[in-house]
Short mmCIF file of C-alpha atoms and ligand atoms in Angstrom, two decimals:
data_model
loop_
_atom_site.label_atom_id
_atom_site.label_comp_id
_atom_site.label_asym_id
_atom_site.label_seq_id
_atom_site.Cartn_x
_atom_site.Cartn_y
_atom_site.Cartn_z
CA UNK A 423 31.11 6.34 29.18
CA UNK A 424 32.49 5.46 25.53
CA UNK A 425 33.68 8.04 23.06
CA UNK A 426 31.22 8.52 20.52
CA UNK A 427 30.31 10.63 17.27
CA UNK A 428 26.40 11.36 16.64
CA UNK A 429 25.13 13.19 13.77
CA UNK A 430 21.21 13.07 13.06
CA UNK A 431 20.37 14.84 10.03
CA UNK A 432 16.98 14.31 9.96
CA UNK A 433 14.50 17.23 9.94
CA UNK A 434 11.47 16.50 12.06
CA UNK A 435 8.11 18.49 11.62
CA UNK A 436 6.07 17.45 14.46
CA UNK A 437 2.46 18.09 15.21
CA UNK A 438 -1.30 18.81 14.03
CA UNK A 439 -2.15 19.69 10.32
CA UNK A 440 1.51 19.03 9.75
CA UNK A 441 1.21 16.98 6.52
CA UNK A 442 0.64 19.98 3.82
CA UNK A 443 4.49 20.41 4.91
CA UNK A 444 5.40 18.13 2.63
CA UNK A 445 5.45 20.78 -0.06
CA UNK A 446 7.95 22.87 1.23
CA UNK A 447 9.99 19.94 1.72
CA UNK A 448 9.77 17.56 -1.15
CA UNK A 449 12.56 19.10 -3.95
CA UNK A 450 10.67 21.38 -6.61
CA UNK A 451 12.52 19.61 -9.64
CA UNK A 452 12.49 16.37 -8.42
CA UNK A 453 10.28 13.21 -9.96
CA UNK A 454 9.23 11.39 -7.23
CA UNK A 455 8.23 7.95 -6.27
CA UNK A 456 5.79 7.93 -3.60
CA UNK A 457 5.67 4.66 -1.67
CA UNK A 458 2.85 3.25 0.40
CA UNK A 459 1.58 -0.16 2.31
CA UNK A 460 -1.52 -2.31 1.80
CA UNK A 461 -4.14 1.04 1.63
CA UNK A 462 -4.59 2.31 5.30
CA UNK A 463 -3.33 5.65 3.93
CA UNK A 464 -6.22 5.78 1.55
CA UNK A 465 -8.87 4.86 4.32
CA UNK A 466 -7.47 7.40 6.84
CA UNK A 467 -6.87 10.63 4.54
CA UNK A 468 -3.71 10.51 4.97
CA UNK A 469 -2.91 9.91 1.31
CA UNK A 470 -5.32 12.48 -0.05
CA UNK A 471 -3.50 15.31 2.02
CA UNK A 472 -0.09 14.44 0.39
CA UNK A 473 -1.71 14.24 -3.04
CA UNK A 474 -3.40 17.59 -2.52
CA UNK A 475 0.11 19.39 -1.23
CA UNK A 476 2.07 17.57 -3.61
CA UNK A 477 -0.36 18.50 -6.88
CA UNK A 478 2.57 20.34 -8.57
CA UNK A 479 4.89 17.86 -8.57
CA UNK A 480 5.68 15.27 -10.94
CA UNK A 481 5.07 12.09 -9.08
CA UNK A 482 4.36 8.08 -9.83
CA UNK A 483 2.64 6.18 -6.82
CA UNK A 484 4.12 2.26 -5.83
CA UNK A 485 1.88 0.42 -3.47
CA UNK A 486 1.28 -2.73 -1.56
CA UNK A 487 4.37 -2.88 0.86
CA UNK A 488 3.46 -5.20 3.35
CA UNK A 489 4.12 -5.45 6.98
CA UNK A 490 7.52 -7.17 7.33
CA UNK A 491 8.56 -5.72 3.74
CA UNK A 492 9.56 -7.67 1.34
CA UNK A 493 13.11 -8.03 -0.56
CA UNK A 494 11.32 -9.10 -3.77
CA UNK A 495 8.37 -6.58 -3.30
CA UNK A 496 11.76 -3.43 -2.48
CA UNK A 497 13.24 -4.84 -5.55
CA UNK A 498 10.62 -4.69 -7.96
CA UNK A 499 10.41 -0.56 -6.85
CA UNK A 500 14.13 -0.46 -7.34
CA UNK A 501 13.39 -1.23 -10.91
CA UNK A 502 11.09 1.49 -11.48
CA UNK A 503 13.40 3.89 -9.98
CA UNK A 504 15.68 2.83 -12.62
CA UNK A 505 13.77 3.02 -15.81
CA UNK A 506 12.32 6.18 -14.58
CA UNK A 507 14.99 8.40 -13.36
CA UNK A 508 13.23 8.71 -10.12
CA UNK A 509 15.29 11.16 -8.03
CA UNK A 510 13.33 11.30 -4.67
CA UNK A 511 11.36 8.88 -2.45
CA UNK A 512 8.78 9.61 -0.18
CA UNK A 513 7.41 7.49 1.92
CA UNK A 514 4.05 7.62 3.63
CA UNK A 515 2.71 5.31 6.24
CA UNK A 516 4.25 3.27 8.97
CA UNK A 517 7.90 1.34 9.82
CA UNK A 518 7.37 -0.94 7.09
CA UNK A 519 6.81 1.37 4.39
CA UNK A 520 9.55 3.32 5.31
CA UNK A 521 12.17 0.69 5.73
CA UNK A 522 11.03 -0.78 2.66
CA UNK A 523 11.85 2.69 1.15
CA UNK A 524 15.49 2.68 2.60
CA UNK A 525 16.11 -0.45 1.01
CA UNK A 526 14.93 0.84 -2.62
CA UNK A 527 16.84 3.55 -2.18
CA UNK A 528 19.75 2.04 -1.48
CA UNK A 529 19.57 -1.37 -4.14
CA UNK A 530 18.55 1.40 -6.84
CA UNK A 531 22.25 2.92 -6.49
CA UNK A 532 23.79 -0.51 -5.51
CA UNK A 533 26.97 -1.45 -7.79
CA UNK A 534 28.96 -3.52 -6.30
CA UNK A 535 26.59 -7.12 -6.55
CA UNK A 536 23.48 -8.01 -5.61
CA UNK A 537 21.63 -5.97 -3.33
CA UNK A 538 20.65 -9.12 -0.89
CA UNK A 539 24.46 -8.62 0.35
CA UNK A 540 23.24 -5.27 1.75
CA UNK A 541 21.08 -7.15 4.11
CA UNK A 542 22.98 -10.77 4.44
CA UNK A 543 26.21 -9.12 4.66
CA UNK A 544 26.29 -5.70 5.98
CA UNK A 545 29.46 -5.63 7.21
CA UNK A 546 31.02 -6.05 3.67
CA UNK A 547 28.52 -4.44 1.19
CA UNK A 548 28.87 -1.00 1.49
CA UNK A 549 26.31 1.88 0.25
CA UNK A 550 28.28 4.17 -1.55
CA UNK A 551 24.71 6.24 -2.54
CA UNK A 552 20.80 6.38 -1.96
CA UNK A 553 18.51 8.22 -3.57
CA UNK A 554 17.43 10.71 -1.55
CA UNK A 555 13.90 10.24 1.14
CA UNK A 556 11.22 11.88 3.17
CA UNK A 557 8.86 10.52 5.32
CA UNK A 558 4.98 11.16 6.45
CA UNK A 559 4.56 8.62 9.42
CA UNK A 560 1.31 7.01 9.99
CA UNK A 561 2.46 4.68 12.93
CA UNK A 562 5.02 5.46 16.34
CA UNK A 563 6.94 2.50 16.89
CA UNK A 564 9.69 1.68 15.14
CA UNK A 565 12.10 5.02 15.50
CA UNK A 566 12.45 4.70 11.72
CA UNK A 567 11.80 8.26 10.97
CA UNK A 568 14.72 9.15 12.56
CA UNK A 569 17.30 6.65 11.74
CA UNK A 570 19.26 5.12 8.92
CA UNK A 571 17.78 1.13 10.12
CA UNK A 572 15.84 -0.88 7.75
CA UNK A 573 14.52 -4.34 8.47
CA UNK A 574 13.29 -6.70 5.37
CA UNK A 575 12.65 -10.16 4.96
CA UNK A 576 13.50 -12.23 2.13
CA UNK A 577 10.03 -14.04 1.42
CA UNK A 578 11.80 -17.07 -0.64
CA UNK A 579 14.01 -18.15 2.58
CA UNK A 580 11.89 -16.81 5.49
CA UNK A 581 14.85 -14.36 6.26
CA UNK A 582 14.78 -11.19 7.92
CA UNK A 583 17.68 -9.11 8.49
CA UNK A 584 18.28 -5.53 9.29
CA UNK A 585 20.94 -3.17 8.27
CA UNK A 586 21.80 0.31 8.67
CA UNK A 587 22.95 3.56 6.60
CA UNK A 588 23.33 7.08 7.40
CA UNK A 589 22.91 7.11 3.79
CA UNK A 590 19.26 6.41 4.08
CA UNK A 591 18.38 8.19 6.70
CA UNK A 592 15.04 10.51 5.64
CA UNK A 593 15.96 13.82 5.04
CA UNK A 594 12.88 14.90 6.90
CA UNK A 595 10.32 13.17 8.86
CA UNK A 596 6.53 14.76 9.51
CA UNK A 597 4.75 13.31 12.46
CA UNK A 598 1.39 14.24 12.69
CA UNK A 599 -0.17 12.73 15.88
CA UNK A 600 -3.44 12.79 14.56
CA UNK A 601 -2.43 9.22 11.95
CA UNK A 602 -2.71 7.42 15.87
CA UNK A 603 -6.55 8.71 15.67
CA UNK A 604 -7.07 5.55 13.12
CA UNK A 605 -4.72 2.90 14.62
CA UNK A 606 -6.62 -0.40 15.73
CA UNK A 607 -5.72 -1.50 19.34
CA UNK A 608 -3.31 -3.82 17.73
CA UNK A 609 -1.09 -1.76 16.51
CA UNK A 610 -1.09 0.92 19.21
CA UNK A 611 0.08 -1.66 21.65
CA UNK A 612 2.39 -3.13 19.39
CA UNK A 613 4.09 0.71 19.15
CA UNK A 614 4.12 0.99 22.88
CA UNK A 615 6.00 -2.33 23.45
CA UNK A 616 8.48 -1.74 20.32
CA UNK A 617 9.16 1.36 21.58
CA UNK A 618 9.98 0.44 25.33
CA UNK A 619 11.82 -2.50 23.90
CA UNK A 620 14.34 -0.05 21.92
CA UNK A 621 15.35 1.97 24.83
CA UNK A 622 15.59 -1.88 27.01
CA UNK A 623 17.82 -2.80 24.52
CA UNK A 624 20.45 0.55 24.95
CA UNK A 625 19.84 0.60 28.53
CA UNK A 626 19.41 -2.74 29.88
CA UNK A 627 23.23 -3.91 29.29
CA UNK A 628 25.85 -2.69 31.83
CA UNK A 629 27.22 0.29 34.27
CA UNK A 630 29.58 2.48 31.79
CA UNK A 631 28.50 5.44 34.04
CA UNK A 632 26.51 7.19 31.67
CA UNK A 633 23.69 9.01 34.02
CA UNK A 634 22.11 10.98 31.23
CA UNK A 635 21.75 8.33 28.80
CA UNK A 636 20.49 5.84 31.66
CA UNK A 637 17.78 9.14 32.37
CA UNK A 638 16.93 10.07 29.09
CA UNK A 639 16.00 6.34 28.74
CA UNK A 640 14.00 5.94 31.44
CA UNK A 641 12.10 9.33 31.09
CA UNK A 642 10.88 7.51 27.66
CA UNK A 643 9.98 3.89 29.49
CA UNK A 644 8.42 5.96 31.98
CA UNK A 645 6.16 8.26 29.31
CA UNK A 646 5.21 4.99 27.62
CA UNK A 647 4.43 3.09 30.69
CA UNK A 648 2.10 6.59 31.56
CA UNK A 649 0.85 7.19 28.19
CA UNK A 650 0.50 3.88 26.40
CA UNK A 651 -2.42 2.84 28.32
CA UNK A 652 -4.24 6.38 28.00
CA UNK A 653 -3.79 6.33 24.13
CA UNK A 654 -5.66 2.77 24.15
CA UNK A 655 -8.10 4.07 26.28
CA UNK A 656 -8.97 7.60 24.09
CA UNK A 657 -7.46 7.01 20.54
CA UNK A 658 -8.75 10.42 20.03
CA UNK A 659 -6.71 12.30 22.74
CA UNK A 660 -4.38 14.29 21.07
CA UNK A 661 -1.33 14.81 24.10
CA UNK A 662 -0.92 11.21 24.91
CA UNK A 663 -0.95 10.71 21.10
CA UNK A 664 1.45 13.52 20.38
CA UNK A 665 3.75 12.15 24.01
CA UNK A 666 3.27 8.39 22.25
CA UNK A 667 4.68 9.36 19.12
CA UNK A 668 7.73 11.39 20.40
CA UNK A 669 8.37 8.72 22.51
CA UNK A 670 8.75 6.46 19.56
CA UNK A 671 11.03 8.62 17.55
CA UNK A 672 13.29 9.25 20.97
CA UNK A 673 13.46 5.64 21.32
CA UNK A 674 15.47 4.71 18.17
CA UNK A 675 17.01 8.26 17.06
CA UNK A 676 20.58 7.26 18.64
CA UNK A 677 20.58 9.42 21.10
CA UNK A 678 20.25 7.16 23.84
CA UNK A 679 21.97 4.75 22.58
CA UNK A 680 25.19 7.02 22.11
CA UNK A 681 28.54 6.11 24.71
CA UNK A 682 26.77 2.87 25.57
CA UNK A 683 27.13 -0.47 25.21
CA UNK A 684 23.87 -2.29 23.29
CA UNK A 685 22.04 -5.58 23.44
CA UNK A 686 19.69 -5.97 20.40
CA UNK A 687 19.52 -9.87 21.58
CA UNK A 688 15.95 -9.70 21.62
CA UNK A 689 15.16 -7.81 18.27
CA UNK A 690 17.66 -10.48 16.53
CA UNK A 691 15.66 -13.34 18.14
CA UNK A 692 12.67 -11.76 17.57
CA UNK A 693 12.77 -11.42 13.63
CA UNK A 694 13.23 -15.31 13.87
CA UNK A 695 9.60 -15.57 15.15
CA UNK A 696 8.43 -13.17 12.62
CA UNK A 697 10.32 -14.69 9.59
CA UNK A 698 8.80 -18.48 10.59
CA UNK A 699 5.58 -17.14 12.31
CA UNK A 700 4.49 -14.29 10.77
CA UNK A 701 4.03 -12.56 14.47
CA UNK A 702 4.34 -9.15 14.65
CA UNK A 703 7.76 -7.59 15.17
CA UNK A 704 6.58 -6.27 18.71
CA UNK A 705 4.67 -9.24 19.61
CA UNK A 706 8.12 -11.31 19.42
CA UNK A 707 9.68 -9.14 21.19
CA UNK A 708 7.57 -9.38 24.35
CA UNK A 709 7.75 -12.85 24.04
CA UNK A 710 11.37 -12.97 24.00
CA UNK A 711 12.52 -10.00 26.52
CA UNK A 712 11.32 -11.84 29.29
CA UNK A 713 13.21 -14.99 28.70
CA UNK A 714 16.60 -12.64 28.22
CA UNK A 715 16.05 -10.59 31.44
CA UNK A 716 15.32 -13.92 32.89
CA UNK A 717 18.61 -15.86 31.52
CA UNK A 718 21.01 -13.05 31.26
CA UNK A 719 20.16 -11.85 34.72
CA UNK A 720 24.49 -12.16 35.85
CA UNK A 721 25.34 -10.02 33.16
CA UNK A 722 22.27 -7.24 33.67
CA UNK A 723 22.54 -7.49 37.40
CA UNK A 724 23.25 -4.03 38.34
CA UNK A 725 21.02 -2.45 35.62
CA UNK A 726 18.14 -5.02 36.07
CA UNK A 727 18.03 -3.97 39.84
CA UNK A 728 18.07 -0.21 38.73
CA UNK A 729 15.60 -0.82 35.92
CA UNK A 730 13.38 -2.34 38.70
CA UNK A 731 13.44 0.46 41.21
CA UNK A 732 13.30 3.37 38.75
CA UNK A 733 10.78 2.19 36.78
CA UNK A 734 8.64 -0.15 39.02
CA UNK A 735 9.58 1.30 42.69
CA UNK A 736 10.91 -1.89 43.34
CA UNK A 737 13.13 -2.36 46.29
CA UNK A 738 12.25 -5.21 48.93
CA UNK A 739 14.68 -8.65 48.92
CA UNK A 740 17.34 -10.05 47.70
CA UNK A 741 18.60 -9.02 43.77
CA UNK A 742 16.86 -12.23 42.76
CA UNK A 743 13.60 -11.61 44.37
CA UNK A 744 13.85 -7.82 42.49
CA UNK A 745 14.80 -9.10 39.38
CA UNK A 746 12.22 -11.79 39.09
CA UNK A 747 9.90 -8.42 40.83
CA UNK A 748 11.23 -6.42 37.63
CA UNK A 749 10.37 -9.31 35.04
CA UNK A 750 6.99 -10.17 36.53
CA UNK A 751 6.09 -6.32 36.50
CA UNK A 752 7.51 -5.70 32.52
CA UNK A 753 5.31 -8.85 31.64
CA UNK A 754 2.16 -7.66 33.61
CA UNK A 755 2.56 -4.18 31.71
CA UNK A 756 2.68 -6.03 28.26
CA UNK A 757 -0.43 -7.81 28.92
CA UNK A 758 -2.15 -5.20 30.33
CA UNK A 759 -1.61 -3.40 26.68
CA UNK A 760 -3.10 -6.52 25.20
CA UNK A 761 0.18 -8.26 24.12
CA UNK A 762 0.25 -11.52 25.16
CA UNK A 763 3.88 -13.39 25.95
CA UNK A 764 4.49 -16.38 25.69
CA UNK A 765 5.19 -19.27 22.45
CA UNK A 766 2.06 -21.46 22.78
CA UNK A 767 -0.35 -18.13 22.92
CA UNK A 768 0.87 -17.83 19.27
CA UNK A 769 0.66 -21.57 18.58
CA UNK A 770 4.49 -21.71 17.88
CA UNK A 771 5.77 -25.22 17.97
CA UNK A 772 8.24 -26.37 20.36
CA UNK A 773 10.37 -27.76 17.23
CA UNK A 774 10.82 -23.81 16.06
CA UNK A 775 12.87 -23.37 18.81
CA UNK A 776 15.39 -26.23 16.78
CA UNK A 777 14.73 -24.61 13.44
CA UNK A 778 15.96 -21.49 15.39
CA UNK A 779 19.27 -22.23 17.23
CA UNK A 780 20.16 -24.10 14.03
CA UNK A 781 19.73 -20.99 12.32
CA UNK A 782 22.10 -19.21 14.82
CA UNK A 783 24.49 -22.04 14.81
CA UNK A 784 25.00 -22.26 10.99
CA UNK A 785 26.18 -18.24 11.33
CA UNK A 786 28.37 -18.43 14.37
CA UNK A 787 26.38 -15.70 15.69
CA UNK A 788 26.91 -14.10 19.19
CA UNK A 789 24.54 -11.99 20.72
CA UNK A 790 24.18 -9.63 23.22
CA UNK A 791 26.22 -6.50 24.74
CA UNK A 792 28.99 -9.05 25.85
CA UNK A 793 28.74 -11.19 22.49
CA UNK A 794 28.64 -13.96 24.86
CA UNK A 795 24.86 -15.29 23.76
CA UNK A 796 25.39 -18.27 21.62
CA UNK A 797 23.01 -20.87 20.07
CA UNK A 798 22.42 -22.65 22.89
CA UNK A 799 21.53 -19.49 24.75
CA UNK A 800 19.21 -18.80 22.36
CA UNK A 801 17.83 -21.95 22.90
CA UNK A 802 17.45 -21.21 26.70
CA UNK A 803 15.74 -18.18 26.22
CA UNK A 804 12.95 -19.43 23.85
CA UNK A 805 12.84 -22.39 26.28
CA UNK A 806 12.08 -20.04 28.99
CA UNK A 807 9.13 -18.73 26.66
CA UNK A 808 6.89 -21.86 25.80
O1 LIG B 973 0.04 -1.32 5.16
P1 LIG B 973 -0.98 -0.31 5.51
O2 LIG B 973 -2.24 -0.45 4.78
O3 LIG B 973 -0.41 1.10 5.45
O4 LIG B 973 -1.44 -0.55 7.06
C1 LIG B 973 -0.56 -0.59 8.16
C2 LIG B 973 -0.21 -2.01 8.56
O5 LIG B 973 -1.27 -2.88 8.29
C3 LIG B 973 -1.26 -0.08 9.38
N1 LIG B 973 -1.21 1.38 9.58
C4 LIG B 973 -0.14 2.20 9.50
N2 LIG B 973 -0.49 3.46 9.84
C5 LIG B 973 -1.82 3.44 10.11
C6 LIG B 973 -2.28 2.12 9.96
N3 LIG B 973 -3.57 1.79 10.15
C7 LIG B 973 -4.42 2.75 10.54
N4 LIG B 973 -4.03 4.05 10.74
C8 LIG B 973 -2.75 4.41 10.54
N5 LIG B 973 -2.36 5.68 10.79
O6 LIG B 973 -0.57 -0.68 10.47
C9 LIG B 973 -0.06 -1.95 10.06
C10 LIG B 973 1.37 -2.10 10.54
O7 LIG B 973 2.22 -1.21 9.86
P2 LIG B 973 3.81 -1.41 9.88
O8 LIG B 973 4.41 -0.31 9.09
O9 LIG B 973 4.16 -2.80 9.51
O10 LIG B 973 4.14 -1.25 11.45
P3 LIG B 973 5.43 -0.72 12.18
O11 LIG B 973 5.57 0.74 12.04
O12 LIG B 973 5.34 -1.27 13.53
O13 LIG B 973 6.66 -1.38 11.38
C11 LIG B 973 7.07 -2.68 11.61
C12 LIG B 973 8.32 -2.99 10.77
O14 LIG B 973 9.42 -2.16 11.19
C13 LIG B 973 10.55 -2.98 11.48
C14 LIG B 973 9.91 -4.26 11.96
O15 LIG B 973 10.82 -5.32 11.94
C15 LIG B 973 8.78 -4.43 10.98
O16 LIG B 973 9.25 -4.98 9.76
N6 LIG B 973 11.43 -2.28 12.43
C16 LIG B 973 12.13 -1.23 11.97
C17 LIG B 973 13.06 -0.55 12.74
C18 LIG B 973 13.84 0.57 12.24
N7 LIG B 973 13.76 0.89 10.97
O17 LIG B 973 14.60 1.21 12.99
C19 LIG B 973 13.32 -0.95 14.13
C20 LIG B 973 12.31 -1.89 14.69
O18 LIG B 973 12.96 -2.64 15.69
C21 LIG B 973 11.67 -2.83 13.72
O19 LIG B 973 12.48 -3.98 13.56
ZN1 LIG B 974 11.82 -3.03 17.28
#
């Protein structure tokens, strides 16, 4: 295993009739902005019990975040942070909201240039301060809660890039299991197959001999593979709800992820699809994750072949026959949620796949757990996708 630090800060308040919380959480003196999506909150309640908790304290309202949050939309909050002395965010609905959030409260504080750099070059622009956050979660998928990630896409270049803070992370996080009551179909699925796709990407790399990390992760592919399908069936079941949404958070809190090496291949891929296509952050991810398994299958051997017999029982052949066993099974599960997996189901162009690897070309980039995925890997992969 690797050396490692891990600190997670965040306070989680998990379960039923949870929201009301928010008042012993949010600080007394504090002006806050609260931040919020395209409405869903105001359709589902969920905005009405905040208000209610929250009547006491002095607090403006910013709306109409979209999905895949925009850089222009994040800056135009920064602003109002800034002309009025906002000293707390709180966020309330799903990933996007809440990454969108991270970002405002980092550009607010930014001095040192333009806040783009935070995104286009995290490894240089560092984030000295944040205003401070909190988070009501409407949606399990993206582990945000519980981490200091933020993904946002620049609308004027069709970029999307992530970066990450402990700066930003919430300092508390409710989860009320209930907010999956309301979710379509689409979006349930779409948490199921984000989540499972985080813990692929911390586990699915190579031996370091870390059993508990290599357990912990499969206990959560295994709870998703068990409760996904139950949640779709019942949305108003409250224990595969409530096993759903921890599974999310567990996902993407660092734990698992801690002493091992990581891929992310597939997320960095992915936001391509989104940026150009619009298709959901999971979505992508299905379509790519197959492909990777699929072209990266010398460097995954080992865990590919324990992936397949944990997770799918798989152990008749040769390590070919299991791996292809182990892809076919993680695509069947996919489209059993409803997620389909391939390029031409979304109507993406075979010319994307150019638009893409020139993309990865232009910044050197190399992927993957071994850095070893290059443009023209990239190109493979999608290849393998059509
Ligand atoms: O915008 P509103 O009206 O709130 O509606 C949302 C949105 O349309 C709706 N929704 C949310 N909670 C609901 C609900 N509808 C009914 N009932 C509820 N309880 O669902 C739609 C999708 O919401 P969104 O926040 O976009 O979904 P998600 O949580 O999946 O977030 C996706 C974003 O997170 C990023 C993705 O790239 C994408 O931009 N990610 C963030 C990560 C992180 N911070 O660690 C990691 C992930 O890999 C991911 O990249
Ligand atoms: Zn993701």
């Amino acid at each position: 295993m690797y050396n490692f630090e891990y600190k997670n800060p965040v306070k989680i308040i998990f379960g039923k009739d949870t929201i009301s919380k928010v008042a012993n959480e949010v600080p007394k003196n504090a002006k806050v902005l609260l931040t919020y999506g395209g409405g869903s909150i105001k359709r589902t309640g969920v905005y009405e019990q905040v208000k209610t908790a929250l009547k006491n304290i002095d607090l403006i309202e910013f709306g109409g975040i979209e999905v895949n949050p925009h850089y222009e939309t994040c800056m135009k909050a920064a602003e109002i942070v800034k002309a009025e002395n906002i000293d707390f965010l709180l966020s309330v609905g799903g990933g996007s909201v809440l990454d969108a959030t991270k970002f405002i409260a980092a550009a607010a504080l930014y001095e040192n240039g333009d806040p783009w750099d935070i995104l286009s070059k995290p490894e240089t622009a560092e984030i000295e301060n944040a205003i401070a956050i909190g988070a009501v979660l409407t949606l399990p998928a993206t582990g945000s809660e519980m981490n200091g990630n933020s993904v946002i896409t620049k609308f004027e270049t069709l970029e999307k890039f992530a970066f990450s803070s402990p700066k930003v992370m919430p300092q508390f996080s409710i989860l009320d299991p209930e907010c999956v009551f309301t979710l379509p179909d689409k979006q349930v699925a779409n948490g199921v197959v984000d989540a499972f796709i985080h813990v692929i990407e911390q586990y699915l790399t190579f031996e370091v001999n870390s059993p508990i990390q290599d357990r912990f992760a499969e206990s959560i592919l295994t709870t998703l593979i068990e409760e996904g399908p139950k949640v779709l069936a019942d949305r108003n079941d409250y224990e595969p709800a409530a096993n759903f949404m921890w599974s999310a958070t567990m996902a993407l809190n660092g734990l698992i992820g801690s002493g091992v090496p990581q891929d992310w291949a597939t997320h960095q891929i992915g936001h391509e699809l989104t940026a150009l296509h619009g298709i959901d952050h999971a979505r992508t991810l299905a379509i790519i994750l197959p492909g990777l398994m699929h072209i990266k299958r010398t460097n995954k051997n080992d865990k590919l072949l324990q992936f397949g017999e944990r997770i799918w029982g798989i152990t008749q052949g040769n390590d070919d026959d299991k791996i292809d066993a182990a892809i076919v099974k993680t695509v069947k599960f996919f489209e059993t949620l409803g997620v389909p997996t391939t390029l031409h189901e979304y109507g993406v162009p075979e010319e994307t796949i150019g638009v893409i690897t020139a993309r990865f070309e232009k910044r050197g980039a190399k992927l993957g757990e071994k850095a070893d995925i290059d443009f023209k890997e990239v190109g493979e992969i999608l290849r393998a996708r059509l």
